[in-house]
mmCIF file of C-alpha atoms in Angstrom:
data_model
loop_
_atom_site.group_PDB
_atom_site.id
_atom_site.type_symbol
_atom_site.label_atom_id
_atom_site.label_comp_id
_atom_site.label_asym_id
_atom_site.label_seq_id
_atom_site.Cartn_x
_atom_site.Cartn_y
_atom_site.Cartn_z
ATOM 1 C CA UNK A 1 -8.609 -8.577 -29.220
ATOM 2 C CA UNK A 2 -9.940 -11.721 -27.522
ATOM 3 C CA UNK A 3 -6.828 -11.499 -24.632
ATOM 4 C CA UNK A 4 -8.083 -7.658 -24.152
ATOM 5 C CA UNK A 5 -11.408 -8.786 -23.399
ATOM 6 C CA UNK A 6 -10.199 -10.883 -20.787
ATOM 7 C CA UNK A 7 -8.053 -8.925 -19.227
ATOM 8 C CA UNK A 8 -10.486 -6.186 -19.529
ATOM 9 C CA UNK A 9 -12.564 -8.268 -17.171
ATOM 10 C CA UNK A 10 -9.717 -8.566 -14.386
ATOM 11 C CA UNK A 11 -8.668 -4.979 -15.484
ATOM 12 C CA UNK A 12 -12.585 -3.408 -14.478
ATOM 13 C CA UNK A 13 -12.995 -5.856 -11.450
ATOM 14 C CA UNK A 14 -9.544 -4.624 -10.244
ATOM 15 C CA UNK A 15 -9.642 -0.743 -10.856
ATOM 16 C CA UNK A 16 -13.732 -0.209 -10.390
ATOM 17 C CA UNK A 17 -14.678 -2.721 -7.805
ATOM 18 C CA UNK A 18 -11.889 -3.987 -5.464
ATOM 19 C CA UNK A 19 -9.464 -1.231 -5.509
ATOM 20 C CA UNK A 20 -11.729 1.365 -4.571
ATOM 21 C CA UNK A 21 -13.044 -0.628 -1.681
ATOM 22 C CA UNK A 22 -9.716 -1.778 0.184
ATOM 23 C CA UNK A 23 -9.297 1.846 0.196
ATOM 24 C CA UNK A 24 -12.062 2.867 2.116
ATOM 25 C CA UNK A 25 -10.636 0.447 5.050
ATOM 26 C CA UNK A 26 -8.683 2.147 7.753
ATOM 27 C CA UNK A 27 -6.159 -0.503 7.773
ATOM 28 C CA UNK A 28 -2.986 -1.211 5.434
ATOM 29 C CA UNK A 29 -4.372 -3.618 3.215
ATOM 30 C CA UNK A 30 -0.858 -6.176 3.280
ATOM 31 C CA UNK A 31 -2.368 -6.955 6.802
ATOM 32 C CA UNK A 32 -6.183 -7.643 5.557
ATOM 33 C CA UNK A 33 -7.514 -10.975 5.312
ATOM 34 C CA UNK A 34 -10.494 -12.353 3.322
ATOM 35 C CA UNK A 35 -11.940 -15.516 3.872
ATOM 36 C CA UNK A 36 -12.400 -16.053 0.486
ATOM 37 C CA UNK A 37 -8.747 -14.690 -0.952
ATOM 38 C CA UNK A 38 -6.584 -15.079 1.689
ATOM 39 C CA UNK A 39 -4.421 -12.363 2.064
ATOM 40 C CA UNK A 40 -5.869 -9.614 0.712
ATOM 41 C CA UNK A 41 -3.126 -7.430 -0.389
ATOM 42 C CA UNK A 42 -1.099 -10.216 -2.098
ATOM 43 C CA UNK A 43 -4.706 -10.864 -4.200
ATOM 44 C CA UNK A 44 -4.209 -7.481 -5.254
ATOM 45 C CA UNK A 45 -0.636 -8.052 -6.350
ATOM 46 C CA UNK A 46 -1.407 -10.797 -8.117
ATOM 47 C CA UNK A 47 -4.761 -9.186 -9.939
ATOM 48 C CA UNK A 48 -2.850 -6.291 -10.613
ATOM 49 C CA UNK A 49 -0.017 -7.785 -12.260
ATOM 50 C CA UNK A 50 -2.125 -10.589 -14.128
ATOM 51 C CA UNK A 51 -4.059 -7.418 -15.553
ATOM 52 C CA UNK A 52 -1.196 -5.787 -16.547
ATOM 53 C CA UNK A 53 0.358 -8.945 -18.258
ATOM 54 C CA UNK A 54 -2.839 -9.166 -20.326
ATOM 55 C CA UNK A 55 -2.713 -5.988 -21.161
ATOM 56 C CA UNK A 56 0.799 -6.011 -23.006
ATOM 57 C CA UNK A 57 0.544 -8.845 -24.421
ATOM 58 C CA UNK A 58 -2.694 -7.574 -26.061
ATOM 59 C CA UNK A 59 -0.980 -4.891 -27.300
ATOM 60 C CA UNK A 60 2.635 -6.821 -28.432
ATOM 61 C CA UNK A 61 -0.388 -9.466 -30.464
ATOM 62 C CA UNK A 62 -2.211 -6.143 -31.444
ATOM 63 C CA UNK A 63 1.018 -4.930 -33.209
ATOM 64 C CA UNK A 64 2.460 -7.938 -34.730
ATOM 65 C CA UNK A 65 -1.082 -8.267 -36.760
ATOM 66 C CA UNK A 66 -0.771 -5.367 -37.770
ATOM 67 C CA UNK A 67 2.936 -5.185 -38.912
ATOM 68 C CA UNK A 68 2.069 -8.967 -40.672
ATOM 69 C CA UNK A 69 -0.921 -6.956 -42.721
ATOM 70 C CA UNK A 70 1.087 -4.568 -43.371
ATOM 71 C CA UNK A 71 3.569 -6.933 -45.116
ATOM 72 C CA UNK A 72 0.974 -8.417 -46.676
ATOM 73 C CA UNK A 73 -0.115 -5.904 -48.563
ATOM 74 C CA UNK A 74 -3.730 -6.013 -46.362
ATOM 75 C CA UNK A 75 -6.205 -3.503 -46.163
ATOM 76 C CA UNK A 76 -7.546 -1.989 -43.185
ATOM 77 C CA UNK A 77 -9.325 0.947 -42.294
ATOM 78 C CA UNK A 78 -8.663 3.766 -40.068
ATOM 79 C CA UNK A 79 -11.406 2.497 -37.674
ATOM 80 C CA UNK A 80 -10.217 -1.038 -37.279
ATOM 81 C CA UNK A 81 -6.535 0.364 -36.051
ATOM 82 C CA UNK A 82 -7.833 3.611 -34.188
ATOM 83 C CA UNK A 83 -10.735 1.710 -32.115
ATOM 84 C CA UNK A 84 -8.312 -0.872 -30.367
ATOM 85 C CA UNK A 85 -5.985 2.493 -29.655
ATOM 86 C CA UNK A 86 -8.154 4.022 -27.682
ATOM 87 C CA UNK A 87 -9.297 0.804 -25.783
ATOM 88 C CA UNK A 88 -5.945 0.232 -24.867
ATOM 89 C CA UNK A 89 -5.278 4.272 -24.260
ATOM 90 C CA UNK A 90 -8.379 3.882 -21.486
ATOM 91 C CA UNK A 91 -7.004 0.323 -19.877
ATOM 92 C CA UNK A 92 -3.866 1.964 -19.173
ATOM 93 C CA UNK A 93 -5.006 5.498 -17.886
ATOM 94 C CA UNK A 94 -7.617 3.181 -15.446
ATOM 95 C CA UNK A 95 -5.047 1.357 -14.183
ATOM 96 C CA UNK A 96 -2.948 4.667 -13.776
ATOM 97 C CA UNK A 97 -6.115 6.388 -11.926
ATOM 98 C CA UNK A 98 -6.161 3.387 -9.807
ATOM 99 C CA UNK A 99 -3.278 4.013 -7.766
ATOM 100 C CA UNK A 100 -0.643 0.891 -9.946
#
């Protein structure tokens, strides 16, 4: 759950903050240019797919602890598996709403 928390961070900075405001420019955002980030739409690109990265792997590390408490026998409760579900249900329908 630590790599979901920091991709969460690139995943609410990409789909709340800067998303939303390169689309209220009147200009196609490949041809933007911040002083700070360069070309604009290729920080995008990269945010976006550094976010989605995180994101997966989150999940593929989410599963295999599962599967390895699983084989060992390990007790968990409905909460514990059901709570990171619906984090990951709501990182993936933000970065749907988002326009990925």
């Amino acid at each position: 759950m630590m790599i979901y928390i920091f991709g969460s961070i690139t995943l609410i900075l990409y789909t709340l903050i800067i998303k939303p405001i390169a689309l209220m420019y009147h200009e196609p955002i490949s041809q933007m240019t911040s002083p700070v980030f360069g070309n604009y739409g290729r920080y995008l690109f990269s945010l976006e797919a550094f976010t989605l990265i995180v994101m997966i792997a989150s999940l593929v590390l989410y599963g295999i602890s599962m599967y390895h408490n699983h084989t060992r026998n390990g007790k968990v409760s409905m909460r514990t598996i059901i709570a990171p579900l619906i984090l990951y249900v709501f990182a993936f329908a933000l970065l749907g709403v988002s326009g990925f």
